[in-house]
Amino acid sequence: MTILVTGGAGFIGSNFVIDWLESKDEPVINLDKLTYAGNLENLAGLQDDPRYAFVRGDIGDRPFIEILLQKHKPRALIHFAAESHVDRSIHGPDDFIQTNIVGTFNLLEAVRAYFSAMDEAGKSSFRFLHVSTDEVYGSLEVGAPAFSETHPYEPNSPYSASKASSDHLVRAYHHTYGLPVLTTNCSNNYGPYQFPEKLIPLMIVNALAGKSLPIYGDGMQIRDWLYVSDHCAAIRRVLDAGCLGETYNIGGWNEKPNREIVHAIIGLLDELRPRSDGISYGEQIATVADRPGHDRRYAIDASKIERELGWRPAETFVTGIRKTVLWYLEHPEWVGNVQSGAYRDWLEKNYAQRDK
Ligand SMILES: NC(=O)c1ccc[n+]([C@@H]2O[C@H](COP(=O)([O-])OP(=O)(O)OC[C@H]3O[C@@H](n4cnc5c(N)ncnc54)[C@H](O)[C@@H]3O)[C@@H](O)[C@H]2O)c1
Protein backbone atom coordinates (compact mmCIF):
# COMPACT_ATOMS: atom_id res chain seq x y z
CA MET A 1 0.00 0.00 0.00
CA THR A 2 1.11 3.51 -0.80
CA ILE A 3 -0.21 7.02 -0.33
CA LEU A 4 0.27 9.90 -2.74
CA VAL A 5 0.80 13.36 -1.25
CA THR A 6 0.61 16.53 -3.37
CA GLY A 7 2.58 19.58 -2.22
CA GLY A 8 4.75 17.48 0.08
CA ALA A 9 7.73 19.82 -0.30
CA GLY A 10 5.83 22.74 1.25
CA PHE A 11 5.53 23.63 4.92
CA ILE A 12 2.68 21.41 6.08
CA GLY A 13 3.21 18.75 3.40
CA SER A 14 6.84 18.13 4.37
CA ASN A 15 5.93 17.97 8.06
CA PHE A 16 3.20 15.50 7.12
CA VAL A 17 5.53 13.25 5.10
CA ILE A 18 8.11 13.18 7.92
CA ASP A 19 5.43 12.58 10.52
CA TRP A 20 3.78 9.84 8.41
CA LEU A 21 6.99 7.85 8.01
CA GLU A 22 7.76 8.25 11.72
CA SER A 23 4.41 6.78 12.64
CA LYS A 24 3.76 4.25 9.83
CA ASP A 25 5.64 2.01 7.46
CA GLU A 26 3.45 2.72 4.45
CA PRO A 27 5.38 4.30 1.54
CA VAL A 28 4.73 7.87 0.39
CA ILE A 29 5.00 9.35 -3.09
CA ASN A 30 5.49 13.12 -2.90
CA LEU A 31 4.27 14.96 -6.00
CA ASP A 32 5.34 18.61 -5.99
CA LYS A 33 5.89 21.24 -8.66
CA LEU A 34 8.56 22.95 -6.54
CA THR A 35 7.29 26.51 -6.76
CA TYR A 36 9.16 29.06 -4.63
CA ALA A 37 7.36 27.46 -1.61
CA GLY A 38 8.60 23.92 -2.28
CA ASN A 39 11.82 23.10 -0.47
CA LEU A 40 13.24 19.59 -0.77
CA GLU A 41 15.81 20.40 1.87
CA ASN A 42 12.94 19.87 4.35
CA LEU A 43 12.98 16.20 3.37
CA ALA A 44 16.74 15.73 3.15
CA GLY A 45 16.57 13.20 6.00
CA LEU A 46 14.42 10.89 3.84
CA GLN A 47 16.60 10.95 0.76
CA ASP A 48 17.77 7.36 1.22
CA ASP A 49 14.58 6.03 2.78
CA PRO A 50 13.16 3.33 0.47
CA ARG A 51 9.64 4.18 1.67
CA TYR A 52 9.85 7.70 0.21
CA ALA A 53 9.90 8.89 -3.41
CA PHE A 54 9.79 12.39 -4.83
CA VAL A 55 8.24 13.17 -8.21
CA ARG A 56 8.35 16.63 -9.68
CA GLY A 57 5.14 17.57 -11.47
CA ASP A 58 2.12 19.84 -11.65
CA ILE A 59 -1.29 18.81 -10.31
CA GLY A 60 -2.74 20.60 -13.33
CA ASP A 61 -1.03 18.20 -15.75
CA ARG A 62 -3.77 15.60 -16.05
CA PRO A 63 -2.04 13.06 -18.34
CA PHE A 64 0.98 13.13 -16.05
CA ILE A 65 -1.17 12.54 -12.96
CA GLU A 66 -2.98 9.70 -14.71
CA ILE A 67 0.32 7.96 -15.46
CA LEU A 68 1.51 8.52 -11.89
CA LEU A 69 -1.65 6.98 -10.45
CA GLN A 70 -1.38 3.96 -12.75
CA LYS A 71 2.25 3.46 -11.87
CA HIS A 72 2.01 3.70 -8.07
CA LYS A 73 -1.61 2.70 -7.49
CA PRO A 74 -2.00 4.68 -4.24
CA ARG A 75 -4.76 3.68 -1.84
CA ALA A 76 -5.16 7.34 -0.78
CA LEU A 77 -4.31 10.81 -1.99
CA ILE A 78 -3.71 13.69 0.42
CA HIS A 79 -3.95 16.98 -1.41
CA PHE A 80 -1.86 19.80 0.08
CA ALA A 81 -0.54 21.42 -3.13
CA ALA A 82 -1.69 25.02 -3.39
CA GLU A 83 -0.63 28.60 -3.65
CA SER A 84 -1.02 29.54 -0.01
CA HIS A 85 0.08 33.11 0.73
CA VAL A 86 -2.74 35.68 1.01
CA ASP A 87 -0.49 38.68 0.25
CA ARG A 88 0.73 37.05 -2.95
CA SER A 89 -2.86 36.36 -3.97
CA ILE A 90 -3.62 40.07 -3.66
CA HIS A 91 -0.66 41.10 -5.82
CA GLY A 92 -1.13 38.35 -8.44
CA PRO A 93 -4.15 36.04 -8.21
CA ASP A 94 -3.51 34.15 -11.48
CA ASP A 95 -1.43 31.32 -10.02
CA PHE A 96 -4.03 30.86 -7.26
CA ILE A 97 -6.77 30.33 -9.80
CA GLN A 98 -4.59 27.99 -11.87
CA THR A 99 -3.31 25.77 -9.08
CA ASN A 100 -6.00 25.93 -6.42
CA ILE A 101 -9.01 25.74 -8.73
CA VAL A 102 -7.97 24.42 -12.16
CA GLY A 103 -5.22 22.24 -10.67
CA THR A 104 -7.59 20.68 -8.14
CA PHE A 105 -10.14 20.12 -10.91
CA ASN A 106 -7.56 18.31 -13.05
CA LEU A 107 -6.45 16.24 -10.09
CA LEU A 108 -10.06 15.28 -9.36
CA GLU A 109 -10.63 14.29 -12.97
CA ALA A 110 -7.52 12.10 -13.03
CA VAL A 111 -8.50 10.52 -9.71
CA ARG A 112 -12.07 9.97 -10.91
CA ALA A 113 -10.81 7.97 -13.91
CA TYR A 114 -8.43 6.00 -11.67
CA PHE A 115 -11.14 5.34 -9.08
CA SER A 116 -13.78 4.26 -11.57
CA ALA A 117 -11.45 1.56 -12.95
CA MET A 118 -10.84 0.05 -9.48
CA ASP A 119 -12.38 -3.17 -8.28
CA GLU A 120 -14.91 -3.03 -5.42
CA ALA A 121 -12.33 -3.73 -2.70
CA GLY A 122 -10.08 -0.95 -4.00
CA LYS A 123 -13.02 1.44 -4.24
CA SER A 124 -14.16 0.79 -0.70
CA SER A 125 -10.78 1.59 0.81
CA PHE A 126 -9.69 4.50 -1.46
CA ARG A 127 -9.72 8.04 -0.02
CA PHE A 128 -9.16 11.53 -1.46
CA LEU A 129 -8.38 13.88 1.42
CA HIS A 130 -8.49 17.57 0.54
CA VAL A 131 -6.59 19.90 2.87
CA SER A 132 -8.24 23.30 3.15
CA THR A 133 -8.37 26.35 5.37
CA ASP A 134 -10.65 28.17 7.81
CA GLU A 135 -10.28 31.28 5.63
CA VAL A 136 -13.06 30.02 3.34
CA TYR A 137 -15.57 31.00 6.05
CA GLY A 138 -14.72 34.72 5.92
CA SER A 139 -14.31 37.05 8.87
CA LEU A 140 -15.99 36.93 12.29
CA GLU A 141 -17.05 39.77 14.60
CA VAL A 142 -15.42 39.71 18.02
CA GLY A 143 -17.69 37.67 20.29
CA ALA A 144 -19.44 35.81 17.44
CA PRO A 145 -19.45 32.00 17.68
CA ALA A 146 -16.45 30.24 16.12
CA PHE A 147 -16.72 28.70 12.63
CA SER A 148 -18.50 25.36 12.61
CA GLU A 149 -18.55 23.07 9.55
CA THR A 150 -21.97 24.48 8.60
CA HIS A 151 -20.89 28.13 8.63
CA PRO A 152 -21.59 29.76 5.23
CA TYR A 153 -18.66 30.17 2.86
CA GLU A 154 -17.78 33.89 2.68
CA PRO A 155 -14.19 34.06 1.35
CA ASN A 156 -12.70 37.55 1.18
CA SER A 157 -9.30 37.20 -0.55
CA PRO A 158 -8.36 35.66 -3.90
CA TYR A 159 -6.56 32.95 -1.87
CA SER A 160 -9.58 32.03 0.25
CA ALA A 161 -11.93 32.30 -2.74
CA SER A 162 -9.74 29.88 -4.70
CA LYS A 163 -9.63 27.42 -1.77
CA ALA A 164 -13.41 27.75 -1.32
CA SER A 165 -13.83 26.94 -4.98
CA SER A 166 -11.66 23.83 -4.65
CA ASP A 167 -13.67 22.73 -1.58
CA HIS A 168 -16.87 22.99 -3.63
CA LEU A 169 -15.37 20.96 -6.47
CA VAL A 170 -14.27 18.24 -4.05
CA ARG A 171 -17.73 18.15 -2.52
CA ALA A 172 -19.36 17.97 -5.95
CA TYR A 173 -17.18 15.03 -6.99
CA HIS A 174 -18.49 13.12 -4.00
CA HIS A 175 -22.13 13.93 -4.64
CA THR A 176 -22.01 13.58 -8.41
CA TYR A 177 -19.52 10.77 -9.00
CA GLY A 178 -19.33 9.06 -5.61
CA LEU A 179 -15.64 9.88 -5.16
CA PRO A 180 -14.73 8.97 -1.55
CA VAL A 181 -13.61 12.41 -0.38
CA LEU A 182 -12.83 13.97 2.99
CA THR A 183 -12.19 17.70 3.50
CA THR A 184 -10.39 19.35 6.40
CA ASN A 185 -10.54 23.09 7.13
CA CYS A 186 -7.72 24.09 9.43
CA SER A 187 -6.67 27.30 11.16
CA ASN A 188 -3.23 28.97 10.92
CA ASN A 189 -0.36 26.53 11.31
CA TYR A 190 3.09 27.26 12.68
CA GLY A 191 6.20 25.18 13.33
CA PRO A 192 9.39 23.95 11.62
CA TYR A 193 10.03 24.48 7.88
CA GLN A 194 7.57 27.36 7.42
CA PHE A 195 8.69 29.76 4.70
CA PRO A 196 9.65 33.06 6.33
CA GLU A 197 7.02 35.07 4.46
CA LYS A 198 4.37 34.00 7.00
CA LEU A 199 3.95 35.88 10.30
CA ILE A 200 5.72 33.66 12.85
CA PRO A 201 8.90 32.70 10.93
CA LEU A 202 9.11 36.21 9.45
CA MET A 203 9.18 37.74 12.93
CA ILE A 204 11.82 35.31 14.19
CA VAL A 205 14.07 35.71 11.16
CA ASN A 206 13.71 39.51 10.97
CA ALA A 207 14.33 39.91 14.71
CA LEU A 208 17.56 37.92 14.53
CA ALA A 209 18.71 39.84 11.43
CA GLY A 210 18.18 43.20 13.20
CA LYS A 211 15.37 44.10 10.78
CA SER A 212 12.03 45.69 11.62
CA LEU A 213 9.12 43.56 12.84
CA PRO A 214 6.22 44.76 10.66
CA ILE A 215 2.75 44.59 12.22
CA TYR A 216 -0.22 45.25 9.94
CA GLY A 217 -2.47 48.10 11.17
CA ASP A 218 -3.41 47.83 14.85
CA GLY A 219 -2.21 44.20 15.06
CA MET A 220 -5.55 43.15 16.50
CA GLN A 221 -6.40 40.68 13.72
CA ILE A 222 -7.35 37.50 15.57
CA ARG A 223 -6.40 34.06 14.33
CA ASP A 224 -6.53 30.54 15.76
CA TRP A 225 -3.06 28.93 15.82
CA LEU A 226 -2.22 25.24 15.60
CA TYR A 227 1.19 23.60 15.90
CA VAL A 228 1.84 21.82 12.60
CA SER A 229 2.38 18.31 14.04
CA ASP A 230 -1.10 18.52 15.56
CA HIS A 231 -2.48 19.27 12.10
CA CYS A 232 -0.62 16.24 10.70
CA ALA A 233 -2.05 13.99 13.42
CA ALA A 234 -5.56 15.30 12.73
CA ILE A 235 -5.21 14.55 9.00
CA ARG A 236 -4.05 11.01 9.76
CA ARG A 237 -7.05 10.57 12.04
CA VAL A 238 -9.52 11.87 9.44
CA LEU A 239 -7.94 9.64 6.80
CA ASP A 240 -8.32 6.60 9.06
CA ALA A 241 -11.79 7.21 10.45
CA GLY A 242 -13.49 10.20 8.77
CA CYS A 243 -16.95 9.75 7.26
CA LEU A 244 -16.96 9.96 3.46
CA GLY A 245 -18.15 13.30 2.08
CA GLU A 246 -17.80 15.00 5.47
CA THR A 247 -15.77 18.08 6.33
CA TYR A 248 -13.85 18.44 9.60
CA ASN A 249 -12.69 21.71 11.14
CA ILE A 250 -9.25 21.48 12.73
CA GLY A 251 -8.06 24.10 15.20
CA GLY A 252 -5.95 24.75 18.25
CA TRP A 253 -8.58 26.26 20.60
CA ASN A 254 -6.14 29.10 20.68
CA GLU A 255 -7.39 32.46 19.41
CA LYS A 256 -4.88 35.27 19.61
CA PRO A 257 -4.38 38.71 18.06
CA ASN A 258 -1.31 39.02 15.84
CA ARG A 259 0.19 41.57 18.22
CA GLU A 260 0.18 38.99 21.03
CA ILE A 261 1.90 36.44 18.78
CA VAL A 262 4.67 38.92 18.01
CA HIS A 263 5.14 39.72 21.71
CA ALA A 264 5.32 36.01 22.57
CA ILE A 265 8.12 35.58 20.01
CA ILE A 266 9.95 38.66 21.29
CA GLY A 267 9.74 37.34 24.86
CA LEU A 268 11.22 33.98 23.82
CA LEU A 269 14.00 35.55 21.77
CA ASP A 270 14.86 37.96 24.61
CA GLU A 271 15.20 34.88 26.84
CA LEU A 272 16.89 32.42 24.45
CA ARG A 273 19.02 34.68 22.24
CA PRO A 274 19.21 38.16 23.85
CA ARG A 275 20.45 41.05 21.71
CA SER A 276 24.08 41.90 22.34
CA ASP A 277 23.13 45.49 23.35
CA GLY A 278 20.76 44.14 26.02
CA ILE A 279 17.75 45.94 24.50
CA SER A 280 14.55 43.95 23.84
CA TYR A 281 13.72 42.85 20.28
CA GLY A 282 10.45 44.73 20.93
CA GLU A 283 12.29 47.87 19.92
CA GLN A 284 12.26 46.55 16.31
CA ILE A 285 8.43 46.57 16.03
CA ALA A 286 7.18 48.78 13.18
CA THR A 287 3.54 49.41 12.33
CA VAL A 288 2.77 49.23 8.60
CA ALA A 289 -0.41 49.97 6.59
CA ASP A 290 -2.99 47.20 6.89
CA ARG A 291 -3.53 44.63 4.09
CA PRO A 292 -6.56 45.47 1.89
CA GLY A 293 -9.66 43.54 3.00
CA HIS A 294 -7.79 42.08 5.97
CA ASP A 295 -10.15 39.72 7.83
CA ARG A 296 -10.47 40.73 11.49
CA ARG A 297 -11.09 37.41 13.14
CA TYR A 298 -11.05 33.69 12.42
CA ALA A 299 -11.98 31.18 15.10
CA ILE A 300 -12.43 27.46 14.67
CA ASP A 301 -14.91 25.30 16.49
CA ALA A 302 -13.09 21.96 16.36
CA SER A 303 -15.60 20.08 18.49
CA LYS A 304 -16.85 17.80 15.66
CA ILE A 305 -13.47 16.16 15.09
CA GLU A 306 -13.05 15.74 18.84
CA ARG A 307 -16.53 14.30 19.37
CA GLU A 308 -16.58 11.99 16.34
CA LEU A 309 -12.92 11.06 15.87
CA GLY A 310 -11.41 11.74 19.29
CA TRP A 311 -8.76 14.20 18.05
CA ARG A 312 -7.57 17.16 20.13
CA PRO A 313 -4.33 19.14 19.78
CA ALA A 314 -1.47 17.87 21.92
CA GLU A 315 0.43 21.18 22.03
CA THR A 316 -0.62 24.39 23.72
CA PHE A 317 0.50 27.70 22.23
CA VAL A 318 3.09 28.07 25.00
CA THR A 319 4.73 24.72 24.20
CA GLY A 320 4.35 25.00 20.42
CA ILE A 321 5.76 28.49 20.05
CA ARG A 322 8.78 27.63 22.22
CA LYS A 323 9.51 24.57 20.04
CA THR A 324 9.14 26.72 16.94
CA VAL A 325 11.47 29.51 18.08
CA LEU A 326 14.02 26.92 19.19
CA TRP A 327 13.80 25.16 15.80
CA TYR A 328 14.57 28.38 13.92
CA LEU A 329 17.43 29.18 16.30
CA GLU A 330 18.87 25.70 15.76
CA HIS A 331 18.55 25.75 11.94
CA PRO A 332 20.36 28.88 10.74
CA GLU A 333 21.55 27.02 7.64
CA TRP A 334 17.98 26.21 6.55
CA VAL A 335 17.00 29.86 7.10
CA GLY A 336 20.10 31.09 5.23
CA ASN A 337 19.42 28.81 2.25
CA VAL A 338 15.82 30.00 2.04
CA GLN A 339 16.87 33.65 2.26
CA SER A 340 19.66 33.35 -0.33
CA GLY A 341 17.57 31.19 -2.67
CA ALA A 342 20.12 28.35 -2.40
CA TYR A 343 17.34 25.94 -1.41
CA ARG A 344 16.19 26.02 -5.02
CA ASP A 345 19.43 24.32 -6.09
CA TRP A 346 18.91 21.43 -3.69
CA LEU A 347 17.24 19.16 -6.25
CA GLU A 348 19.97 19.83 -8.80
CA LYS A 349 22.79 19.25 -6.31
CA ASN A 350 21.41 16.18 -4.59
CA TYR A 351 19.60 14.34 -7.34
CA ALA A 352 21.86 15.09 -10.34
CA GLN A 353 24.63 13.21 -8.59
CA ARG A 354 22.38 10.23 -7.89
CA ASP A 355 21.11 10.06 -11.48
CA LYS A 356 24.67 9.64 -12.68
N1 LIG B 1 -0.17 27.26 6.24
C1 LIG B 1 -1.33 27.29 6.92
O1 LIG B 1 -1.42 27.90 7.99
C2 LIG B 1 -2.53 26.54 6.39
C3 LIG B 1 -3.67 26.47 7.19
C4 LIG B 1 -4.76 25.73 6.72
C5 LIG B 1 -4.72 25.11 5.49
N2 LIG B 1 -3.60 25.23 4.72
C6 LIG B 1 -3.59 24.53 3.43
O2 LIG B 1 -2.63 23.49 3.55
C7 LIG B 1 -2.00 23.27 2.29
C8 LIG B 1 -0.49 23.39 2.47
O3 LIG B 1 -0.17 24.68 2.97
P1 LIG B 1 1.34 25.12 3.19
O4 LIG B 1 1.34 26.26 4.14
O5 LIG B 1 2.17 23.95 3.46
O6 LIG B 1 1.69 25.69 1.73
P2 LIG B 1 3.10 25.96 1.07
O7 LIG B 1 2.89 27.17 0.20
O8 LIG B 1 4.19 25.97 2.09
O9 LIG B 1 3.36 24.66 0.16
C9 LIG B 1 2.63 24.42 -1.02
C10 LIG B 1 3.36 23.32 -1.80
O10 LIG B 1 2.59 23.04 -2.97
C11 LIG B 1 3.47 22.98 -4.08
N3 LIG B 1 2.71 23.34 -5.28
C12 LIG B 1 2.22 24.57 -5.58
N4 LIG B 1 1.60 24.54 -6.78
C13 LIG B 1 1.68 23.26 -7.22
C14 LIG B 1 1.20 22.58 -8.38
N5 LIG B 1 0.52 23.25 -9.32
N6 LIG B 1 1.44 21.27 -8.51
C15 LIG B 1 2.16 20.59 -7.56
N7 LIG B 1 2.64 21.18 -6.46
C16 LIG B 1 2.40 22.50 -6.28
C17 LIG B 1 4.59 23.96 -3.76
O11 LIG B 1 5.76 23.69 -4.50
C18 LIG B 1 4.76 23.73 -2.27
O12 LIG B 1 5.67 22.70 -2.02
C19 LIG B 1 -2.58 24.29 1.33
O13 LIG B 1 -3.58 23.66 0.58
C20 LIG B 1 -3.16 25.36 2.24
O14 LIG B 1 -4.26 26.01 1.64
C21 LIG B 1 -2.51 25.93 5.14
mmCIF file of C-alpha atoms in Angstrom, residues 91 106 128 166 170 212 216 250 268:
data_model
loop_
_atom_site.group_PDB
_atom_site.id
_atom_site.type_symbol
_atom_site.label_atom_id
_atom_site.label_comp_id
_atom_site.label_asym_id
_atom_site.label_seq_id
_atom_site.Cartn_x
_atom_site.Cartn_y
_atom_site.Cartn_z
ATOM 1 C CA HIS A 91 -0.655 41.096 -5.821
ATOM 2 C CA ASN A 106 -7.555 18.314 -13.049
ATOM 3 C CA PHE A 128 -9.164 11.531 -1.461
ATOM 4 C CA SER A 166 -11.657 23.828 -4.646
ATOM 5 C CA VAL A 170 -14.266 18.237 -4.052
ATOM 6 C CA SER A 212 12.034 45.690 11.623
ATOM 7 C CA TYR A 216 -0.220 45.253 9.938
ATOM 8 C CA ILE A 250 -9.249 21.484 12.733
ATOM 9 C CA LEU A 268 11.222 33.984 23.821
#
